[in-house]
Structure formats: structure tokens, C-alpha cells
Short mmCIF file of C-alpha atoms in Angstrom, two decimals:
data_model
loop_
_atom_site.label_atom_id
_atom_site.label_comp_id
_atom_site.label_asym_id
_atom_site.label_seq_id
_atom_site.Cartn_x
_atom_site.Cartn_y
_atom_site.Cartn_z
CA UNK B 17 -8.71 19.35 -31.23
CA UNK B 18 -8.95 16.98 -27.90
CA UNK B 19 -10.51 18.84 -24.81
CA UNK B 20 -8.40 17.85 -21.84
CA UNK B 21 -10.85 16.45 -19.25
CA UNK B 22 -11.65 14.86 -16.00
CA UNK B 23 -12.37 10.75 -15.02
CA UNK B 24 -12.46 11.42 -11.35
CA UNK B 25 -15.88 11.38 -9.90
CA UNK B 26 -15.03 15.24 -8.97
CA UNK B 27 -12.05 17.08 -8.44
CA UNK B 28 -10.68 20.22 -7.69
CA UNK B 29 -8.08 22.23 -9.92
CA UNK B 30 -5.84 22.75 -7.89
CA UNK B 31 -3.41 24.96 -10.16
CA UNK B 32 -2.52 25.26 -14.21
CA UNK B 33 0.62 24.13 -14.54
CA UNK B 34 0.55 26.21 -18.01
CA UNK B 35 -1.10 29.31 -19.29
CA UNK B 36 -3.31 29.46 -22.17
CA UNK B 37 -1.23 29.77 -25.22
CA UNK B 38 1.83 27.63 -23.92
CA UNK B 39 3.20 24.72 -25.81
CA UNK B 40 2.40 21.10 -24.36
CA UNK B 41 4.45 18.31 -24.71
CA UNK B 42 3.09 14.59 -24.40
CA UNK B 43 3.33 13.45 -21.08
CA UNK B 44 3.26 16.48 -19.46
CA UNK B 45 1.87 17.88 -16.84
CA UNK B 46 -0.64 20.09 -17.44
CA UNK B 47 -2.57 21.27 -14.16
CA UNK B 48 -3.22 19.51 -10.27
CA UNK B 49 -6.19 18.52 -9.26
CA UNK B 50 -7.39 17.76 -5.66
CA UNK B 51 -8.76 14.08 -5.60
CA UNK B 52 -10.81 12.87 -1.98
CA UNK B 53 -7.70 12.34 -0.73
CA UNK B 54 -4.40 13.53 -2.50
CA UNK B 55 -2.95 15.84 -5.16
CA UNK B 56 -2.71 14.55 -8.57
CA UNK B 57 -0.37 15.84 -11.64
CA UNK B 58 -2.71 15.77 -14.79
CA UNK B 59 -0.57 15.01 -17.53
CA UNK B 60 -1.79 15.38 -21.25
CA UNK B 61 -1.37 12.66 -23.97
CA UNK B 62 -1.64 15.01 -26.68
CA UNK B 63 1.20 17.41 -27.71
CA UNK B 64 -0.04 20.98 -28.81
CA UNK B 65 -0.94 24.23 -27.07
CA UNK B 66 -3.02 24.45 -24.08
CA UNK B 67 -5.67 27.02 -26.12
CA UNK B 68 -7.63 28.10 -23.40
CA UNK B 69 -8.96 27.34 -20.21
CA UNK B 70 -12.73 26.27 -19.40
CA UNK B 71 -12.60 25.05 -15.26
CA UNK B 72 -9.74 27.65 -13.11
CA UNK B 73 -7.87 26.95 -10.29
CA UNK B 74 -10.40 26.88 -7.26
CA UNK B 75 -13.40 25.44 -9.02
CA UNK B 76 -14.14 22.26 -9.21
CA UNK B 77 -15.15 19.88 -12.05
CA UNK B 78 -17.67 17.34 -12.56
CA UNK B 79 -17.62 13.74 -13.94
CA UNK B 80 -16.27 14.10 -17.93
CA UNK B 81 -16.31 17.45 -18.30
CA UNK B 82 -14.09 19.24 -20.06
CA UNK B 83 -11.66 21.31 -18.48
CA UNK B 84 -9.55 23.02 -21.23
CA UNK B 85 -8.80 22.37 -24.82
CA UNK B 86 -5.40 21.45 -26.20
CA UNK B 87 -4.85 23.19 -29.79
CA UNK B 88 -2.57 21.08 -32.37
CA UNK B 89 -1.27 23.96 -33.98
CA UNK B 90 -0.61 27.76 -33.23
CA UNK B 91 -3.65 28.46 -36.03
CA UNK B 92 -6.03 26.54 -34.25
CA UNK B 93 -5.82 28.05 -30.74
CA UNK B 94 -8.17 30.86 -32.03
CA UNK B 95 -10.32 28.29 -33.14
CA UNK B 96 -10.95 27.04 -29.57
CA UNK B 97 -10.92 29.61 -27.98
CA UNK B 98 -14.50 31.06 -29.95
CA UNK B 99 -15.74 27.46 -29.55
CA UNK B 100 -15.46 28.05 -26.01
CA UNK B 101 -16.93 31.50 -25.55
CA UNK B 102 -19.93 29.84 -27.48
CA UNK B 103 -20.80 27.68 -24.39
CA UNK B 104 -19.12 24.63 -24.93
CA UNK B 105 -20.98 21.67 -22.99
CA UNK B 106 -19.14 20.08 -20.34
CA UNK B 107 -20.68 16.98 -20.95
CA UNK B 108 -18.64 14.31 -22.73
CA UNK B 109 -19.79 14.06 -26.55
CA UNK B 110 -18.42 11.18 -28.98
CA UNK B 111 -16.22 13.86 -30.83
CA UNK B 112 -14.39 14.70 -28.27
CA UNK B 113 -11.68 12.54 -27.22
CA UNK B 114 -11.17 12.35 -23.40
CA UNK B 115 -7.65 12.25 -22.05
CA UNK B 116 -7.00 10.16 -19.25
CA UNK B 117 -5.58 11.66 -16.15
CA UNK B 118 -2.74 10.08 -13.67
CA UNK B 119 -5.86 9.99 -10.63
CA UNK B 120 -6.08 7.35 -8.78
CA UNK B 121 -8.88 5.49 -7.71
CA UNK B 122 -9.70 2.12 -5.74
CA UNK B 123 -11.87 0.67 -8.19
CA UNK B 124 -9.30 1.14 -11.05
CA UNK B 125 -5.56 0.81 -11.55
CA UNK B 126 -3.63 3.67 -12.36
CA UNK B 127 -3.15 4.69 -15.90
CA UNK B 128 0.83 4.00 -17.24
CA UNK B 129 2.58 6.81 -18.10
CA UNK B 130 4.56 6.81 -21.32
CA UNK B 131 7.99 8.11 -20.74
CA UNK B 132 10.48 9.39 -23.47
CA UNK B 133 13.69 8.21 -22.67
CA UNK B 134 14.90 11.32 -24.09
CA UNK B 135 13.45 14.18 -21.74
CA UNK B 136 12.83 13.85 -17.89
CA UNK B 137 10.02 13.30 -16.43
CA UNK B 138 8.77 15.34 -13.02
CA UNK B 139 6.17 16.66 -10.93
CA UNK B 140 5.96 20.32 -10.95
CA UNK B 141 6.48 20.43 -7.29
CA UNK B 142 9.87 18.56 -7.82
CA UNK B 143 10.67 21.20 -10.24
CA UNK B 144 9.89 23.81 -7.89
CA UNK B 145 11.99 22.29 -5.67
CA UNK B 146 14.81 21.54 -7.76
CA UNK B 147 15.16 24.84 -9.43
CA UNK B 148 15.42 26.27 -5.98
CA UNK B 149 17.75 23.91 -4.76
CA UNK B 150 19.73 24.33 -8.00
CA UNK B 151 19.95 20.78 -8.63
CA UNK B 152 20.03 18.95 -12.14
CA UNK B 153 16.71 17.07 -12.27
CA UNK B 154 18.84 14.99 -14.76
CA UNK B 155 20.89 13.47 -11.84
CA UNK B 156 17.93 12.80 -9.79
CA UNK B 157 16.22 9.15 -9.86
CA UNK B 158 12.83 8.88 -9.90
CA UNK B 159 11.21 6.35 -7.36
CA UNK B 160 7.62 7.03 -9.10
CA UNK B 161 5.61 5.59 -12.07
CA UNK B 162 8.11 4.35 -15.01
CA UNK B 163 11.11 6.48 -12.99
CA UNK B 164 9.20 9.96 -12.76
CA UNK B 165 10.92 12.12 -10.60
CA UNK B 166 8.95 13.02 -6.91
CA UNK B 167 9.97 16.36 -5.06
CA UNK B 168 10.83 13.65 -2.53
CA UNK B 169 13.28 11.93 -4.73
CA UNK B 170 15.36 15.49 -5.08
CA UNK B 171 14.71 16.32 -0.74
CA UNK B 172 16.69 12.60 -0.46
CA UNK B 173 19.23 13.92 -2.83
CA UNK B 174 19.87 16.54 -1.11
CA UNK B 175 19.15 14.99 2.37
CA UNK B 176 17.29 17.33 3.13
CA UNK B 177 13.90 14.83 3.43
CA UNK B 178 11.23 16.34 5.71
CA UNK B 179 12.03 14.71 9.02
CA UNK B 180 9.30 13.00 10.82
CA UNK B 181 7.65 14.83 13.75
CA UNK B 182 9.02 14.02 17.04
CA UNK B 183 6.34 13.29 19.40
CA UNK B 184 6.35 14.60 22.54
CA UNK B 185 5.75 12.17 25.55
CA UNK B 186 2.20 11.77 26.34
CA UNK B 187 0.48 9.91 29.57
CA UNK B 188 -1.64 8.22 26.70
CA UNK B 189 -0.99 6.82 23.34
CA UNK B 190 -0.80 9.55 20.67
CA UNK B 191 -2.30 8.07 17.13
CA UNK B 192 -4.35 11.04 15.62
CA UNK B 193 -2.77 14.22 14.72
CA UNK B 194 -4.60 17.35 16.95
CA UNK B 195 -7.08 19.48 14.55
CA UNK B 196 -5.82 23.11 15.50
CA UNK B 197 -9.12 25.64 15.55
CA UNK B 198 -9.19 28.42 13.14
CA UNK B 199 -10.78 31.07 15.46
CA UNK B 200 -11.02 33.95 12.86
CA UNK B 201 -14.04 32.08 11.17
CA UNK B 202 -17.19 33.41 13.34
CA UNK B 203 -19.91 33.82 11.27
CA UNK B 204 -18.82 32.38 7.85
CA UNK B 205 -19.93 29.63 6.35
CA UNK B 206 -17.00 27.56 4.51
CA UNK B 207 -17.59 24.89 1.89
CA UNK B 208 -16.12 21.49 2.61
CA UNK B 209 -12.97 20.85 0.71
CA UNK B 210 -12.80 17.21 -1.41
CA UNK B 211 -11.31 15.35 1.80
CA UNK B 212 -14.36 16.37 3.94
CA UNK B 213 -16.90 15.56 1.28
CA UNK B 214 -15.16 11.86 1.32
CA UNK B 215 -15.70 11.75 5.18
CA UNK B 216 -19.25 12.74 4.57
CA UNK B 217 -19.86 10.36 1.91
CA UNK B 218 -18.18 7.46 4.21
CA UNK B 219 -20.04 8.08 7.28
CA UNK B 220 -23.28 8.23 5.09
CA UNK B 221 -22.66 4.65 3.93
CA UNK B 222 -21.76 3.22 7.68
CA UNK B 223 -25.36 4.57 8.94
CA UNK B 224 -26.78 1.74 7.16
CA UNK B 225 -24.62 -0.88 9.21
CA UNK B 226 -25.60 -2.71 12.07
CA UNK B 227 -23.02 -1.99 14.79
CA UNK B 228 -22.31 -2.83 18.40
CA UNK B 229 -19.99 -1.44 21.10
CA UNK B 230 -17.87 -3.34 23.58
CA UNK B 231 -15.35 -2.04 25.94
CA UNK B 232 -12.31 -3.08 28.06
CA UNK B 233 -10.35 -1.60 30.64
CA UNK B 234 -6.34 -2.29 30.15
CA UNK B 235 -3.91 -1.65 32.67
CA UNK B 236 -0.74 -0.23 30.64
CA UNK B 237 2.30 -0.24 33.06
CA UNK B 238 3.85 -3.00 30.96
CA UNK B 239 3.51 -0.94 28.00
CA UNK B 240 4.33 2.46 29.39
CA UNK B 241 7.67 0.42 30.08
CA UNK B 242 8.35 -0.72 27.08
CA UNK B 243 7.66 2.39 25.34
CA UNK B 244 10.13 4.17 27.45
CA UNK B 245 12.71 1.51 26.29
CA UNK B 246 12.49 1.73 22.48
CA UNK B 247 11.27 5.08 22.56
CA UNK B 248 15.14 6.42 21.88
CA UNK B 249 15.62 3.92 18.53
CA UNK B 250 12.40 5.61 17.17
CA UNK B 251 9.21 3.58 18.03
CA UNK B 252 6.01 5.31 19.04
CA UNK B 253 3.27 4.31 20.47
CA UNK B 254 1.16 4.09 17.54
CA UNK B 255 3.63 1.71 15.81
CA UNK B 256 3.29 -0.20 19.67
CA UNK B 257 -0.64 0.05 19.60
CA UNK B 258 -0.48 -0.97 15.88
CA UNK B 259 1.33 -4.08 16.27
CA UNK B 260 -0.31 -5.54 19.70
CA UNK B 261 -3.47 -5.69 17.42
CA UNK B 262 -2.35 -6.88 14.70
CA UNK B 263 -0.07 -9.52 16.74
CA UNK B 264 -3.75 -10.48 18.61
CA UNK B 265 -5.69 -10.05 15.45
CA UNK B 266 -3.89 -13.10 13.83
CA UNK B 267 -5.89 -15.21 16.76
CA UNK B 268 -9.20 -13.52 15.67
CA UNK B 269 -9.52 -13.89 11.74
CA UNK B 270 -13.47 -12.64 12.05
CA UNK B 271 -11.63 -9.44 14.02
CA UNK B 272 -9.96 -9.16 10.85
CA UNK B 273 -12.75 -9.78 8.22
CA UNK B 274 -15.64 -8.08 5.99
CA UNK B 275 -19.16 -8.69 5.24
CA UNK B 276 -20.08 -8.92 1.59
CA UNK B 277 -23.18 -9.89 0.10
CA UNK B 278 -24.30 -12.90 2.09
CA UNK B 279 -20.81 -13.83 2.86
CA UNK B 280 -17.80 -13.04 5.07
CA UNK B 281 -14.52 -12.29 3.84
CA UNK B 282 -11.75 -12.94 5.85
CA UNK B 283 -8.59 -10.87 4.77
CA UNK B 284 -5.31 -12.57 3.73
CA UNK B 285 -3.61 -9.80 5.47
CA UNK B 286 -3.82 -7.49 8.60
CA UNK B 287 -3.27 -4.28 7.77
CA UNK B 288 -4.14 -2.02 10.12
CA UNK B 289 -4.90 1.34 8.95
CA UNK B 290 -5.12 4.32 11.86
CA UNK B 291 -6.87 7.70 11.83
CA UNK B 292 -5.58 10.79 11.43
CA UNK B 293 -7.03 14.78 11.10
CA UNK B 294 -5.76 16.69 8.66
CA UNK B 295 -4.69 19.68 9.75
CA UNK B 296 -6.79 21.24 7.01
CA UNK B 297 -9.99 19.76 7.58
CA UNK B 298 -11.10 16.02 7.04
CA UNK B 299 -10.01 12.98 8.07
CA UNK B 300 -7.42 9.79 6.56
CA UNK B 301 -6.44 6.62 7.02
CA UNK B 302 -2.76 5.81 6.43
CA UNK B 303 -2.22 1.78 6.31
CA UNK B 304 0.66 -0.21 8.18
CA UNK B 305 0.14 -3.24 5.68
CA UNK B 306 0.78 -6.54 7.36
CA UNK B 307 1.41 -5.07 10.38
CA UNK B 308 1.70 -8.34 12.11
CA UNK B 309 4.78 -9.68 10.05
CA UNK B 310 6.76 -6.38 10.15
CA UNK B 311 9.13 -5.90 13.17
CA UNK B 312 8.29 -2.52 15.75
CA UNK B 313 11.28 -0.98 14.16
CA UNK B 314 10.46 -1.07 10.82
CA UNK B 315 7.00 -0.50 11.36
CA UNK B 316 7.48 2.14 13.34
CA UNK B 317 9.51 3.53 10.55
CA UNK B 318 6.68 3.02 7.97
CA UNK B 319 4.47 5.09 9.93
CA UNK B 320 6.57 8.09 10.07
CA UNK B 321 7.06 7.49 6.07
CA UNK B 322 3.08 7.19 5.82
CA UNK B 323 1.90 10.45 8.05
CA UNK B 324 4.50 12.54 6.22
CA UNK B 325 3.32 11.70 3.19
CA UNK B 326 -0.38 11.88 4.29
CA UNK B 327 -0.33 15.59 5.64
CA UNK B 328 1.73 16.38 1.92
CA UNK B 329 -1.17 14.85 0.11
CA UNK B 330 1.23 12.51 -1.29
CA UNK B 331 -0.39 9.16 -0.01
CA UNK B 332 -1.50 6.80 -2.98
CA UNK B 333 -5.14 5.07 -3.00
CA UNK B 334 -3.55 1.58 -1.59
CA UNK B 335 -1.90 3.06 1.84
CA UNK B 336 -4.73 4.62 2.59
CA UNK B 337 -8.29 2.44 1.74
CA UNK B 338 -6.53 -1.30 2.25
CA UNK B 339 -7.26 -1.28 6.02
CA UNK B 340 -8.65 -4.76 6.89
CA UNK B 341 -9.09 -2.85 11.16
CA UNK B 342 -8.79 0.64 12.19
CA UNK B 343 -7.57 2.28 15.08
CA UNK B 344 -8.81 5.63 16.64
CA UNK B 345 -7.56 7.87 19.65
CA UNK B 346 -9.21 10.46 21.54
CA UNK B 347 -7.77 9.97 24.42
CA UNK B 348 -4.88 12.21 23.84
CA UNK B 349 -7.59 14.94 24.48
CA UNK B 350 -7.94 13.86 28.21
CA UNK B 351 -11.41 11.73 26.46
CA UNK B 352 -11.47 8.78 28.72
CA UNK B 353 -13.67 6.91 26.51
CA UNK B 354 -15.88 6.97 23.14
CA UNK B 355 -17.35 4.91 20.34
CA UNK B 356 -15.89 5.66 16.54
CA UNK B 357 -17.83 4.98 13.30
CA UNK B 358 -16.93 2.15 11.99
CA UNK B 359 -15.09 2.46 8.25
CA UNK B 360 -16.76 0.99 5.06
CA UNK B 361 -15.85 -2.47 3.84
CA UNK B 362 -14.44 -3.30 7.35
CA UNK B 363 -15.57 -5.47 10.55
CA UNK B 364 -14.22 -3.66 13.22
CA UNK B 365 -12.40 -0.14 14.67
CA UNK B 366 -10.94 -0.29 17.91
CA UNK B 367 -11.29 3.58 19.94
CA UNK B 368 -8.56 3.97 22.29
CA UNK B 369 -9.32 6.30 25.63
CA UNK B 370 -6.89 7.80 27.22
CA UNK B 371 -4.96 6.80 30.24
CA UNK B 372 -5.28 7.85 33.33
CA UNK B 373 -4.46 6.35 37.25
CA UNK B 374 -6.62 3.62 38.76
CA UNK B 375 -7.77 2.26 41.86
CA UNK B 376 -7.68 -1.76 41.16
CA UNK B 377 -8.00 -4.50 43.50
CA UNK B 378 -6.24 -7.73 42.33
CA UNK B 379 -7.07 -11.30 43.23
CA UNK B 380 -5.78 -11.11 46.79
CA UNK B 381 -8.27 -8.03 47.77
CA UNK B 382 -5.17 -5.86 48.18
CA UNK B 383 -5.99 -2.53 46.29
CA UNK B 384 -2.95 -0.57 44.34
CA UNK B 385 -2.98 2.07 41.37
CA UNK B 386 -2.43 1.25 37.95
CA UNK B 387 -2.22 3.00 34.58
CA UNK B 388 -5.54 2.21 32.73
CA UNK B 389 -6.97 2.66 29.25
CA UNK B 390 -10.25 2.13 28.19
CA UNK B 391 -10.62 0.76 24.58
CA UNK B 392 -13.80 0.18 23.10
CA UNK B 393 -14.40 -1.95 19.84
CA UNK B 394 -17.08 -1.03 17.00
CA UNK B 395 -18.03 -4.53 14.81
CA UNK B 396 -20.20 -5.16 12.54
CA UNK B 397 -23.16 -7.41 13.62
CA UNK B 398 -23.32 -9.09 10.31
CA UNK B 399 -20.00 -10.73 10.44
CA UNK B 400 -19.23 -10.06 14.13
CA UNK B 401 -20.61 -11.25 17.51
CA UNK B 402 -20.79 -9.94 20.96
CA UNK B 403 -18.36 -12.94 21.90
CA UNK B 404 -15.72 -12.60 19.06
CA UNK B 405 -15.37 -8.96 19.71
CA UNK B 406 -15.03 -9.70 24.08
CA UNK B 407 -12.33 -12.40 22.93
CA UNK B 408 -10.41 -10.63 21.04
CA UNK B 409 -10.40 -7.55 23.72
CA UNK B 410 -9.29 -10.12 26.37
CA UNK B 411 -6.64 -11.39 24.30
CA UNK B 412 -5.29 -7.67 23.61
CA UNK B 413 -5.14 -6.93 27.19
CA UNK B 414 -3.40 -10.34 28.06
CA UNK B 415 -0.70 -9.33 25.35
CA UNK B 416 -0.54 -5.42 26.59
CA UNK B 417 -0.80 -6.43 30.20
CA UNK B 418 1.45 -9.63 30.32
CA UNK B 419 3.00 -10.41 27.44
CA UNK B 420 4.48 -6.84 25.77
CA UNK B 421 7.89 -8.39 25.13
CA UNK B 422 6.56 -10.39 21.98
CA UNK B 423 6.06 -7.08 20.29
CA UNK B 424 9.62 -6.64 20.18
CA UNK B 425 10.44 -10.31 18.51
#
């Protein structure tokens, strides 16, 4: 009699999928859970019936325990269901077999899943969505693990995929997505939820980093320009920010690299990975993986793909913690400039403030006005110095300022 349990570090049950008492197939799902960062489908390997239930929806469960126990037979359902009113301990024991859920992790690939190639395969929100929809799952391909049907594999059917939030022009660069206040909360106190425990956890780790701050004023009429220019074939300006550091990065591999123990690891690739609220709380990092090799149009592209997916809790563990440099905007709150934490495992997170008209004097002592931005670089002194991080802000603004037409190449 297995007892269906958890390998995250900690999760939340999201929902049972099935009700104690219903049969359980191999493979299938059996209940969501609520990793750091996404929602996973738990899917048993043992066939049976789901006898009873030990963590429901809402609570949360620790490393190895046991969450519910899967009956073989009808008979035996009984039988778990006393062993559980006796106080079953959540801790994992030797007799009881642990069944290994589809979460992923960074530290550890993703389990396969074995697939009959006699039933479908499908995530119960695909399901949902197909029953509604009153389409054949059957005539649906799967883009997931070993062909398993997404709910966004049935939207494309239909075409009727979520379509990617049109941004509304901005005097600044929009790359986070605005955190709208719940006002009816006065007075409570509300426990984080798995994302914000993450964020905590993160920021905990980056207190023990030796950082510095450096800052750069960039005039952005050349950019502003272009933007208004590609705007119409679907390019915004976190696709444009995205790719003039990544395009400026590839001169400054120590921009791009990581201290490890007594060494410095310099990345193969330059993904740049860009932070965004969620609008429930807490805080993610979608990655725009070699963001220097991709053209603005398909990058751009990539990044409506990634935030969709990132505010359905549909993102997996390598589009959202492979970011070699980060990028963070506050200036789309009128903030005209700021220092951001800098990310685990990384060398560098580049703050963007927002824009706003200037009084500059060029090299002629004529004065004039000028779009400016102030962006402001957080390195690690480990693997970092003062100089690499001015060089590499000098180089961006050469490229923003003079040079914006290579971002379109």
C-alpha cells in the first residue's frame, strides 16, 4: 500500500485532482501542488484507489511526507484509511515506498513520465479546458513531456491562445509588470505564499555578498526612435533593453560571469533574465536565453511567450533560474533611480530609472534637452571591479546613444 508523497523541499496542494475512494490509473494525475515558482501535476506511478487523504488543498507539506495513500484494491481502502486515523507519521519510513512527483527543480532533472500509447495523456487544466471547449483531447498534440497534452496545446487548437498584453506607450521602458494593491487587507496579517518565501530565501543568501553600485546617465532619443519604428511589428522595449545588453555584454565576459568557490565562471551564454511582480505576490525571473544571438523580432516574441506563461505559473525551472545578468525597472513608477539586489549565482543586475527630460550641454557649451535614463549596475566585488562595471556602462550608452541600429541586424 504506497503512500503518495512529496520530494519538493515544500509545496503547497494546490487541489485533489481525485476524491478519496476514486480509481487511479498509472500515470495519472493525482493532485497540484504549488512549487516556489509554478504549478505542478502530481502524477502517481501506482494504479489503485486514492484511499484517503492525509495533506488538503491549502496546506502545505513538508520534505517526504506523506500526503495520501493509494489502496491496490477496493478491500484495502478501509485498511488505510484506520492506519491513517491512527496518526500516521509523515516522515518517510523504509516501508513505505515514495512516489516521485513531475516537480521540477534546478538541482535535478525532471522525472520521465511513462506514457501508454493506448490512453492520452493531459493536465487537468487541459481537460478543463477541453471539455468546455468540446474538443477531442484525442486530436490534440501534446508539446509537453513524452507528448502530454498542455491546456496550451488545445488554446492553439482552437486559436484561441491567450494573446500577449499590449503595452501601452510609456515615456520609460516598461520591463516589470505593476503590483496592483489589495486595499481591503488593513489589519490582517497574510502568510506568504511559496513564490514569496523563494524571494525571501534569495534575498537572504545575497546579504552575504559583497556588492557595489555604479551608475550612468543615458540619453535615449536614439532609442525612443527606434522603438517607435518596430513598435507596430511587435517589439517592446524590454526585448530592446534586453538585447542592447546582451549585444554589449558579449564585450564584457566578467559582466557576464559568476563567482564560485575561489574561481570565476564565465558563462558560455548570455541569457538575460528580467524581473517581473506577480500580480499575486512575489517576484520571477523569466530568461531570454542567448539573447545576444536571437534577432529583436524573435526575441521580442519569446518574451511575450515567457511572461504569459510566467503569470499562468506555467514557466519551467530552466526559463526562469538560467539568467547569467538581470535586468530591473522602476522607473515606470516615475523612480528616477535605485539600486536592486543582486540575484544568487550571478555577477551583476542592471536597475533601469526612468526617463525623464534633461538639460545637457554637449562639447561645444551649447545646452539642449534630451531624454535621459539613469541605470545603475549591482556587481559582485568578488568577480567584479569598479572599472569592469564603468566599462561596460560606457559601452551600453555608446550602443543606446549612437549605435541603436545594430540591434536591429
Amino acid at each position: 500500500m504506497p503512500a503518495l508523497s512529496s520530494t519538493m523541499t515544500e509545496g503547497k496542494i494546490v487541489s485533489w485532482e481525485k476524491a478519496p475512494g476514486d480509481k487511479i490509473e498509472k500515470g495519472e494525475t493525482v493532485v497540484v501542488v504549488e512549487s516556489d515558482k509554478a504549478d505542478m501535476d502530481v502524477e502517481s506511478f501506482y494504479g489503485g484507489y486514492l484511499a484517503t487523504i492525509l495533506v488538503q488543498a491549502g496546506e502545505t507539506a513538508p520534505v517526504g511526507a506523506a500526503i495520501a495513500f493509494i489502496a491496490e484494491t477496493e478491500a484495502e481502502i478501509e485498511e488505510a484509511r484506520q492506519k491513517a486515523s491512527q496518526g500516521f507519521s509523515s516522515q518517510p519510513q523504509e516501508t513505505t515506498t515514495k512516489v516521485e512527483e513531475k516537480v521540477e527543480t534546478v538541482s535535478a532533472p525532471q522525472p520521465s513520465i511513462k506514457v501508454s500509447s493506448d490512453r492520452i495523456i493531459a493536465s487537468p487544466r487541459a481537460k478543463k479546458l477541453a471539455k468546455e471547449l468540446k474538443i477531442d483531447l484525442a486530436t490534440v498534440t501534446g508539446s509537453g513531456v513524452n507528448g502530454r497534452i498542455t491546456a496550451e496545446d488545445v488554446e492553439k487548437l482552437t486559436a484561441k491562445a491567450p494573446v500577449a498584453p499590449v503595452v501601452t506607450p510609456q515615456p520609460t521602458p516598461v520591463v516589470t509588470t505593476p503590483v496592483i494593491a489589495n486595499n481591503n487587507l488593513a489589519g490582517e496579517t497574510v502568510p506568504l505564499n511559496t513564490l514569496q518565501q523563494a524571494v525571501v530565501r534569495n534575498m537572504m543568501v545575497s546579504l552575504q555578498v559583497p556588492t557595489f553600485h555604479v551608475a550612468y546617465d543615458i540619453s535615449t532619443d536614439a532609442l525612443d526612435s527606434l522603438y517607435r519604428k518596430i513598435k507596430p511589428k511587435g517589439v517592446t522595449m524590454t526585448a530592446l533593453l534586453a538585447k542592447a545588453v546582451a549585444v554589449t555584454l558579449q564585450k564584457h565576459p566578467v559582466v557576464n560571469s559568476a563567482y564560485t568557490e575561489n574561481a570565476i565562471k564565465y558563462n558560455e551564454n548570455i541569457n538575460i533574465a528580467v524581473a517581473v511582480a506577480m500580480p499575486d505576490g512575489g517576484l520571477i525571473t523569466p530568461v531570454l536565453k542567448n539573447a545576444d544571438q536571437i534577432d529583436i523580432y524573435s526575441l521580442a516574441r519569446n518574451w511575450q511567450d515567457l511572461v504569459a506563461r510566467a503569470r499562468a505559473k506555467q514557466l519551467q525551472p530552466d526559463e526562469y533560474s538560467t539568467g547569467t545578468f538581470t535586468l530591473s525597472n522602476l522607473g515606470m513608477f516615475g523612480v528616477s533611480s535605485f539600486d536592486a539586489i543582486l540575484p544568487p549565482n550571478t555577477g551583476g543586475i542592471l536597475a533601469i530609472g526612468g526617463v525623464r527630460p534633461t538639460v545637457v550641454a554637449d562639447g561645444n557649451g551649447f545646452f539642449g534637452v534630451k531624454n535621459q535614463m539613469t541605470v545603475t549596475i549591482t556587481c559582485d566585488h568578488r568577480n567584479i571591479y569598479g572599472a569592469d562595471a564603468a566599462a561596460f556602462l560606457k559601452d551600453l550608452a555608446e550602443l543606446i546613444e549612437n549605435d541603436t541600429h545594430s540591434l536591429t541586424l
